Amino acid sequence: MTERTLILVKPDGVQRGLTGEILRRVEAKGYRIAALQQLDASTEKLAKHYAEHEGKSFYQPLVDFMLSGPVVAAVLEGDRVIEGFRSLAGSTEPTTAAPGTIRGDLGRDWGEKVQKNLVHGSDSVESAEREIDIWFS
Ligand code: DAT
Ligand code: MG
């Protein structure tokens, strides 16, 4: 079966009007958008989604940021799409993310406690299945 991943356009991306540009890159790469919705996150969803980061210094700023406006959630399909989307997204810190990537081309540091880096992408098959359940239940 073709691999699936969960991606989010975070509130900074939606607010800056970059949803279309981000999804354009996904489609241009050749991945299929299997599901798509804009919604407001909730503390319940975010507690599950970011459970691995609980207790870290950026956890509460991250949750507050994710609650600051709507997100766009999508399920992408394609062979090796988990790895492929994370390659399109670039590394976590937008300041040093490679040019050519979403975070490298469109993101920057805004001097806040959380890095606002435009997108989330699942990092493993197990995370993808768990996160698809959270955002498309
Ligand atoms: P990624 O989104 O690249 O998988 P992650 O899962 O380690 O990164 O972290 C989740 C988000 O938390 C990340 O997209 C931005 C924020 N973040 C991570 N590390 C951070 C740090 N050291 N300082 C501020 N924000 C951070
Ligand atoms: Mg992560």
Short mmCIF file of N, CA and C and ligand atoms in Angstrom, two decimals:
data_model
loop_
_atom_site.label_atom_id
_atom_site.label_comp_id
_atom_site.label_asym_id
_atom_site.label_seq_id
_atom_site.Cartn_x
_atom_site.Cartn_y
_atom_site.Cartn_z
N MET A 1 0.85 -1.20 0.00
CA MET A 1 0.00 0.00 0.00
C MET A 1 0.88 1.25 0.00
N THR A 2 0.43 2.24 -0.73
CA THR A 2 1.17 3.49 -0.83
C THR A 2 1.29 4.15 0.53
N GLU A 3 2.44 4.75 0.81
CA GLU A 3 2.66 5.39 2.11
C GLU A 3 1.83 6.67 2.23
N ARG A 4 1.47 6.97 3.48
CA ARG A 4 0.72 8.21 3.76
C ARG A 4 1.44 9.00 4.85
N THR A 5 1.27 10.32 4.80
CA THR A 5 1.79 11.19 5.86
C THR A 5 0.78 12.26 6.20
N LEU A 6 0.92 12.80 7.40
CA LEU A 6 0.07 13.90 7.85
C LEU A 6 0.91 15.17 7.81
N ILE A 7 0.42 16.16 7.10
CA ILE A 7 1.11 17.46 7.14
C ILE A 7 0.16 18.52 7.65
N LEU A 8 0.74 19.54 8.24
CA LEU A 8 0.00 20.71 8.67
C LEU A 8 0.65 21.95 8.07
N VAL A 9 -0.16 22.86 7.53
CA VAL A 9 0.29 24.23 7.33
C VAL A 9 -0.04 24.92 8.65
N LYS A 10 0.99 25.37 9.35
CA LYS A 10 0.82 25.94 10.69
C LYS A 10 0.19 27.34 10.59
N PRO A 11 -0.24 27.90 11.72
CA PRO A 11 -0.92 29.20 11.67
C PRO A 11 -0.13 30.31 10.98
N ASP A 12 1.21 30.28 11.07
CA ASP A 12 1.99 31.33 10.37
C ASP A 12 1.83 31.20 8.86
N GLY A 13 1.80 29.97 8.37
CA GLY A 13 1.65 29.75 6.94
C GLY A 13 0.27 30.15 6.44
N VAL A 14 -0.76 29.81 7.20
CA VAL A 14 -2.12 30.18 6.81
C VAL A 14 -2.27 31.70 6.86
N GLN A 15 -1.79 32.29 7.96
CA GLN A 15 -1.96 33.73 8.16
C GLN A 15 -1.20 34.54 7.09
N ARG A 16 -0.05 34.02 6.66
CA ARG A 16 0.73 34.73 5.64
C ARG A 16 0.27 34.43 4.21
N GLY A 17 -0.76 33.61 4.09
CA GLY A 17 -1.30 33.33 2.75
C GLY A 17 -0.42 32.41 1.93
N LEU A 18 0.27 31.48 2.62
CA LEU A 18 1.21 30.59 1.93
C LEU A 18 0.68 29.17 1.73
N THR A 19 -0.58 28.94 2.10
CA THR A 19 -1.14 27.58 1.95
C THR A 19 -1.03 27.11 0.50
N GLY A 20 -1.44 27.95 -0.43
CA GLY A 20 -1.41 27.57 -1.84
C GLY A 20 0.00 27.27 -2.32
N GLU A 21 0.96 28.10 -1.95
CA GLU A 21 2.35 27.91 -2.36
C GLU A 21 2.91 26.59 -1.80
N ILE A 22 2.54 26.28 -0.56
CA ILE A 22 3.02 25.04 0.06
C ILE A 22 2.40 23.83 -0.61
N LEU A 23 1.08 23.87 -0.84
CA LEU A 23 0.42 22.73 -1.49
C LEU A 23 0.85 22.62 -2.95
N ARG A 24 1.16 23.74 -3.58
CA ARG A 24 1.68 23.71 -4.96
C ARG A 24 2.97 22.90 -5.02
N ARG A 25 3.85 23.12 -4.04
CA ARG A 25 5.12 22.37 -4.02
C ARG A 25 4.89 20.88 -3.81
N VAL A 26 3.93 20.56 -2.96
CA VAL A 26 3.59 19.15 -2.70
C VAL A 26 3.09 18.49 -3.99
N GLU A 27 2.19 19.16 -4.68
CA GLU A 27 1.62 18.58 -5.91
C GLU A 27 2.65 18.55 -7.04
N ALA A 28 3.48 19.60 -7.12
CA ALA A 28 4.51 19.64 -8.17
C ALA A 28 5.51 18.51 -7.99
N LYS A 29 5.76 18.14 -6.74
CA LYS A 29 6.67 17.02 -6.45
C LYS A 29 6.06 15.69 -6.91
N GLY A 30 4.73 15.64 -6.97
CA GLY A 30 4.05 14.44 -7.47
C GLY A 30 3.23 13.69 -6.44
N TYR A 31 3.12 14.23 -5.23
CA TYR A 31 2.32 13.56 -4.21
C TYR A 31 0.85 13.88 -4.39
N ARG A 32 0.01 12.93 -3.96
CA ARG A 32 -1.44 13.11 -4.07
C ARG A 32 -1.99 13.62 -2.75
N ILE A 33 -2.85 14.64 -2.82
CA ILE A 33 -3.54 15.12 -1.62
C ILE A 33 -4.79 14.28 -1.46
N ALA A 34 -4.77 13.40 -0.44
CA ALA A 34 -5.86 12.45 -0.24
C ALA A 34 -6.96 13.03 0.63
N ALA A 35 -6.61 13.99 1.48
CA ALA A 35 -7.60 14.65 2.35
C ALA A 35 -7.06 16.02 2.69
N LEU A 36 -7.97 16.97 2.87
CA LEU A 36 -7.54 18.36 3.10
C LEU A 36 -8.63 19.09 3.87
N GLN A 37 -8.25 19.76 4.95
CA GLN A 37 -9.23 20.60 5.64
C GLN A 37 -8.54 21.71 6.43
N GLN A 38 -9.20 22.84 6.51
CA GLN A 38 -8.74 23.91 7.41
C GLN A 38 -9.56 23.80 8.68
N LEU A 39 -8.88 23.92 9.81
CA LEU A 39 -9.58 23.82 11.10
C LEU A 39 -8.79 24.54 12.18
N ASP A 40 -9.45 24.77 13.30
CA ASP A 40 -8.77 25.29 14.47
C ASP A 40 -8.27 24.11 15.29
N ALA A 41 -7.01 24.15 15.68
CA ALA A 41 -6.48 23.11 16.57
C ALA A 41 -7.17 23.24 17.93
N SER A 42 -6.96 22.26 18.81
CA SER A 42 -7.47 22.34 20.17
C SER A 42 -6.35 21.88 21.10
N THR A 43 -6.47 22.24 22.37
CA THR A 43 -5.43 21.80 23.32
C THR A 43 -5.37 20.27 23.39
N GLU A 44 -6.52 19.62 23.23
CA GLU A 44 -6.55 18.15 23.27
C GLU A 44 -5.77 17.55 22.08
N LYS A 45 -6.08 18.05 20.90
CA LYS A 45 -5.37 17.55 19.70
C LYS A 45 -3.87 17.80 19.84
N LEU A 46 -3.50 19.00 20.29
CA LEU A 46 -2.09 19.36 20.34
C LEU A 46 -1.35 18.58 21.42
N ALA A 47 -2.02 18.28 22.53
CA ALA A 47 -1.37 17.48 23.57
C ALA A 47 -1.00 16.10 23.04
N LYS A 48 -1.87 15.54 22.20
CA LYS A 48 -1.56 14.24 21.59
C LYS A 48 -0.50 14.39 20.50
N HIS A 49 -0.69 15.39 19.66
CA HIS A 49 0.18 15.57 18.50
C HIS A 49 1.63 15.83 18.94
N TYR A 50 1.79 16.66 19.98
CA TYR A 50 3.14 17.04 20.42
C TYR A 50 3.54 16.39 21.74
N ALA A 51 2.98 15.22 22.06
CA ALA A 51 3.28 14.53 23.33
C ALA A 51 4.78 14.34 23.54
N GLU A 52 5.52 14.07 22.45
CA GLU A 52 6.96 13.81 22.57
C GLU A 52 7.73 15.04 23.07
N HIS A 53 7.13 16.23 22.94
CA HIS A 53 7.83 17.46 23.33
C HIS A 53 7.39 18.00 24.69
N GLU A 54 6.46 17.34 25.35
CA GLU A 54 5.98 17.82 26.65
C GLU A 54 7.14 17.95 27.62
N GLY A 55 7.18 19.07 28.33
CA GLY A 55 8.25 19.30 29.30
C GLY A 55 9.42 20.10 28.74
N LYS A 56 9.50 20.23 27.41
CA LYS A 56 10.60 21.02 26.83
C LYS A 56 10.28 22.51 26.94
N SER A 57 11.34 23.33 26.87
CA SER A 57 11.17 24.78 27.09
C SER A 57 10.25 25.42 26.06
N PHE A 58 10.21 24.87 24.85
CA PHE A 58 9.40 25.47 23.80
C PHE A 58 8.00 24.88 23.72
N TYR A 59 7.67 23.94 24.63
CA TYR A 59 6.38 23.23 24.49
C TYR A 59 5.18 24.17 24.59
N GLN A 60 5.09 24.96 25.67
CA GLN A 60 3.92 25.84 25.82
C GLN A 60 3.88 26.93 24.74
N PRO A 61 5.02 27.58 24.42
CA PRO A 61 5.00 28.50 23.28
C PRO A 61 4.54 27.83 21.98
N LEU A 62 4.94 26.58 21.79
CA LEU A 62 4.54 25.84 20.58
C LEU A 62 3.02 25.63 20.56
N VAL A 63 2.47 25.21 21.70
CA VAL A 63 1.02 24.99 21.79
C VAL A 63 0.27 26.31 21.57
N ASP A 64 0.74 27.37 22.23
CA ASP A 64 0.08 28.68 22.08
C ASP A 64 0.13 29.15 20.62
N PHE A 65 1.26 28.97 20.00
CA PHE A 65 1.41 29.33 18.57
C PHE A 65 0.41 28.54 17.72
N MET A 66 0.31 27.25 17.97
CA MET A 66 -0.57 26.40 17.14
C MET A 66 -2.04 26.71 17.36
N LEU A 67 -2.34 27.39 18.50
CA LEU A 67 -3.72 27.80 18.78
C LEU A 67 -4.00 29.22 18.29
N SER A 68 -3.00 29.88 17.70
CA SER A 68 -3.13 31.31 17.40
C SER A 68 -3.94 31.60 16.14
N GLY A 69 -4.29 30.57 15.40
CA GLY A 69 -5.08 30.75 14.18
C GLY A 69 -5.33 29.40 13.56
N PRO A 70 -6.11 29.37 12.48
CA PRO A 70 -6.41 28.09 11.85
C PRO A 70 -5.18 27.42 11.26
N VAL A 71 -5.25 26.10 11.16
CA VAL A 71 -4.23 25.31 10.47
C VAL A 71 -4.90 24.61 9.29
N VAL A 72 -4.10 24.22 8.33
CA VAL A 72 -4.60 23.38 7.24
C VAL A 72 -3.94 22.02 7.39
N ALA A 73 -4.76 20.99 7.54
CA ALA A 73 -4.27 19.62 7.69
C ALA A 73 -4.49 18.87 6.39
N ALA A 74 -3.51 18.07 6.01
CA ALA A 74 -3.66 17.27 4.79
C ALA A 74 -3.03 15.90 4.99
N VAL A 75 -3.61 14.93 4.31
CA VAL A 75 -3.01 13.61 4.19
C VAL A 75 -2.43 13.51 2.78
N LEU A 76 -1.15 13.22 2.70
CA LEU A 76 -0.49 13.05 1.41
C LEU A 76 -0.20 11.59 1.17
N GLU A 77 -0.24 11.19 -0.08
CA GLU A 77 0.03 9.81 -0.46
C GLU A 77 1.11 9.74 -1.52
N GLY A 78 1.97 8.75 -1.39
CA GLY A 78 2.98 8.50 -2.42
C GLY A 78 4.09 7.64 -1.85
N ASP A 79 4.82 6.98 -2.69
CA ASP A 79 5.93 6.16 -2.22
C ASP A 79 6.97 7.05 -1.54
N ARG A 80 7.37 6.68 -0.34
CA ARG A 80 8.36 7.39 0.48
C ARG A 80 7.97 8.84 0.75
N VAL A 81 6.63 9.07 0.86
CA VAL A 81 6.15 10.46 1.03
C VAL A 81 6.54 11.04 2.39
N ILE A 82 6.72 10.21 3.41
CA ILE A 82 7.09 10.74 4.74
C ILE A 82 8.45 11.43 4.64
N GLU A 83 9.40 10.69 4.12
CA GLU A 83 10.76 11.22 3.92
C GLU A 83 10.74 12.35 2.88
N GLY A 84 9.96 12.19 1.84
CA GLY A 84 9.92 13.17 0.76
C GLY A 84 9.36 14.50 1.20
N PHE A 85 8.29 14.48 2.02
CA PHE A 85 7.76 15.76 2.46
C PHE A 85 8.73 16.43 3.42
N ARG A 86 9.37 15.66 4.30
CA ARG A 86 10.32 16.29 5.24
C ARG A 86 11.51 16.90 4.48
N SER A 87 11.85 16.30 3.36
CA SER A 87 12.89 16.89 2.51
C SER A 87 12.40 18.19 1.87
N LEU A 88 11.16 18.21 1.41
CA LEU A 88 10.57 19.46 0.87
C LEU A 88 10.50 20.53 1.94
N ALA A 89 10.20 20.13 3.19
CA ALA A 89 10.01 21.09 4.28
C ALA A 89 11.32 21.73 4.70
N GLY A 90 12.38 20.95 4.72
CA GLY A 90 13.66 21.46 5.20
C GLY A 90 13.80 21.29 6.70
N SER A 91 14.95 21.65 7.23
CA SER A 91 15.24 21.41 8.65
C SER A 91 14.45 22.37 9.54
N THR A 92 14.41 22.03 10.84
CA THR A 92 13.49 22.68 11.78
C THR A 92 13.69 24.19 11.88
N GLU A 93 14.95 24.60 11.93
CA GLU A 93 15.25 26.04 12.10
C GLU A 93 15.20 26.75 10.76
N PRO A 94 14.26 27.66 10.57
CA PRO A 94 14.13 28.28 9.25
C PRO A 94 15.33 29.13 8.85
N THR A 95 16.05 29.66 9.83
CA THR A 95 17.21 30.51 9.50
C THR A 95 18.23 29.75 8.67
N THR A 96 18.43 28.48 9.02
CA THR A 96 19.48 27.70 8.36
C THR A 96 18.93 26.59 7.47
N ALA A 97 17.62 26.48 7.37
CA ALA A 97 17.03 25.48 6.47
C ALA A 97 17.52 25.78 5.05
N ALA A 98 17.76 24.74 4.28
CA ALA A 98 18.36 24.92 2.96
C ALA A 98 17.45 25.73 2.04
N PRO A 99 18.02 26.67 1.29
CA PRO A 99 17.25 27.32 0.23
C PRO A 99 16.72 26.25 -0.73
N GLY A 100 15.53 26.48 -1.24
CA GLY A 100 14.87 25.46 -2.07
C GLY A 100 13.82 24.70 -1.29
N THR A 101 13.93 24.71 0.04
CA THR A 101 12.93 24.06 0.87
C THR A 101 11.86 25.07 1.31
N ILE A 102 10.73 24.56 1.79
CA ILE A 102 9.63 25.42 2.25
C ILE A 102 10.13 26.34 3.37
N ARG A 103 10.76 25.74 4.38
CA ARG A 103 11.22 26.53 5.52
C ARG A 103 12.38 27.45 5.12
N GLY A 104 13.25 26.97 4.24
CA GLY A 104 14.41 27.76 3.81
C GLY A 104 14.02 28.93 2.92
N ASP A 105 13.04 28.74 2.07
CA ASP A 105 12.64 29.80 1.14
C ASP A 105 11.64 30.77 1.76
N LEU A 106 10.77 30.27 2.63
CA LEU A 106 9.61 31.07 3.06
C LEU A 106 9.64 31.43 4.54
N GLY A 107 10.56 30.83 5.31
CA GLY A 107 10.57 31.02 6.75
C GLY A 107 11.75 31.84 7.23
N ARG A 108 11.63 32.36 8.44
CA ARG A 108 12.73 33.08 9.10
C ARG A 108 12.48 33.00 10.60
N ASP A 109 13.47 33.41 11.37
CA ASP A 109 13.34 33.52 12.82
C ASP A 109 12.67 34.84 13.14
N TRP A 110 11.71 34.81 14.05
CA TRP A 110 10.99 36.03 14.44
C TRP A 110 11.31 36.43 15.87
N GLY A 111 12.38 35.84 16.44
CA GLY A 111 12.83 36.21 17.77
C GLY A 111 11.90 35.75 18.88
N GLU A 112 11.19 34.64 18.64
CA GLU A 112 10.24 34.14 19.64
C GLU A 112 10.76 32.84 20.26
N LYS A 113 10.08 32.40 21.34
CA LYS A 113 10.52 31.19 22.05
C LYS A 113 10.28 29.93 21.24
N VAL A 114 9.37 30.01 20.28
CA VAL A 114 9.10 28.87 19.41
C VAL A 114 9.50 29.24 17.98
N GLN A 115 10.07 28.29 17.29
CA GLN A 115 10.38 28.50 15.87
C GLN A 115 9.08 28.37 15.07
N LYS A 116 8.71 29.43 14.39
CA LYS A 116 7.55 29.40 13.50
C LYS A 116 8.08 28.98 12.13
N ASN A 117 7.81 27.73 11.77
CA ASN A 117 8.46 27.20 10.58
C ASN A 117 7.48 26.62 9.56
N LEU A 118 6.28 27.14 9.56
CA LEU A 118 5.32 27.00 8.46
C LEU A 118 4.62 25.66 8.30
N VAL A 119 5.34 24.57 8.52
CA VAL A 119 4.75 23.26 8.24
C VAL A 119 5.17 22.22 9.26
N HIS A 120 4.31 21.22 9.39
CA HIS A 120 4.64 19.99 10.11
C HIS A 120 4.55 18.84 9.13
N GLY A 121 5.39 17.84 9.30
CA GLY A 121 5.27 16.59 8.56
C GLY A 121 5.62 15.43 9.46
N SER A 122 4.81 14.38 9.42
CA SER A 122 5.08 13.18 10.23
C SER A 122 6.50 12.67 9.98
N ASP A 123 7.09 12.06 11.03
CA ASP A 123 8.49 11.61 10.89
C ASP A 123 8.67 10.10 10.79
N SER A 124 7.57 9.32 10.84
CA SER A 124 7.67 7.86 10.70
C SER A 124 6.29 7.32 10.33
N VAL A 125 6.26 6.07 9.91
CA VAL A 125 4.97 5.43 9.57
C VAL A 125 4.06 5.40 10.79
N GLU A 126 4.65 5.12 11.97
CA GLU A 126 3.85 5.05 13.20
C GLU A 126 3.29 6.43 13.55
N SER A 127 4.13 7.47 13.46
CA SER A 127 3.66 8.83 13.73
C SER A 127 2.57 9.23 12.74
N ALA A 128 2.75 8.87 11.49
CA ALA A 128 1.77 9.26 10.46
C ALA A 128 0.40 8.67 10.77
N GLU A 129 0.36 7.40 11.10
CA GLU A 129 -0.93 6.77 11.39
C GLU A 129 -1.58 7.41 12.62
N ARG A 130 -0.76 7.66 13.65
CA ARG A 130 -1.24 8.28 14.88
C ARG A 130 -1.76 9.70 14.60
N GLU A 131 -1.01 10.47 13.82
CA GLU A 131 -1.37 11.87 13.56
C GLU A 131 -2.56 11.98 12.61
N ILE A 132 -2.69 11.07 11.65
CA ILE A 132 -3.87 11.09 10.78
C ILE A 132 -5.12 10.87 11.63
N ASP A 133 -5.03 9.98 12.60
CA ASP A 133 -6.16 9.75 13.52
C ASP A 133 -6.52 11.00 14.31
N ILE A 134 -5.50 11.75 14.72
CA ILE A 134 -5.75 12.96 15.52
C ILE A 134 -6.47 14.02 14.70
N TRP A 135 -6.03 14.25 13.49
CA TRP A 135 -6.51 15.40 12.69
C TRP A 135 -7.67 15.05 11.78
N PHE A 136 -7.87 13.76 11.50
CA PHE A 136 -8.98 13.34 10.62
C PHE A 136 -9.78 12.24 11.30
N SER A 137 -10.29 12.51 12.51
CA SER A 137 -11.05 11.47 13.22
C SER A 137 -12.54 11.74 13.12
P1 DAT B 1 10.09 19.20 13.23
O1 DAT B 1 8.86 20.05 13.08
O2 DAT B 1 11.16 19.63 12.28
O3 DAT B 1 9.80 17.72 13.19
P2 DAT B 1 10.38 18.93 16.12
O4 DAT B 1 9.38 17.82 16.02
O5 DAT B 1 11.67 18.64 16.78
O6 DAT B 1 10.69 19.54 14.68
O7 DAT B 1 9.72 20.16 16.91
C1 DAT B 1 8.37 20.51 16.74
C2 DAT B 1 8.29 22.01 16.55
O8 DAT B 1 8.69 22.68 17.75
C3 DAT B 1 9.20 22.55 15.47
O9 DAT B 1 8.62 22.46 14.19
C4 DAT B 1 9.43 23.97 15.92
C5 DAT B 1 9.43 23.86 17.42
N1 DAT B 1 10.79 23.70 17.96
C6 DAT B 1 11.54 22.57 17.94
N2 DAT B 1 12.73 22.75 18.54
C7 DAT B 1 12.72 24.03 18.98
C8 DAT B 1 13.66 24.84 19.69
N3 DAT B 1 14.84 24.35 20.10
N4 DAT B 1 13.33 26.13 19.96
C9 DAT B 1 12.13 26.63 19.57
N5 DAT B 1 11.20 25.92 18.91
C10 DAT B 1 11.48 24.65 18.61
MG MG B 2 8.59 16.63 14.57
#
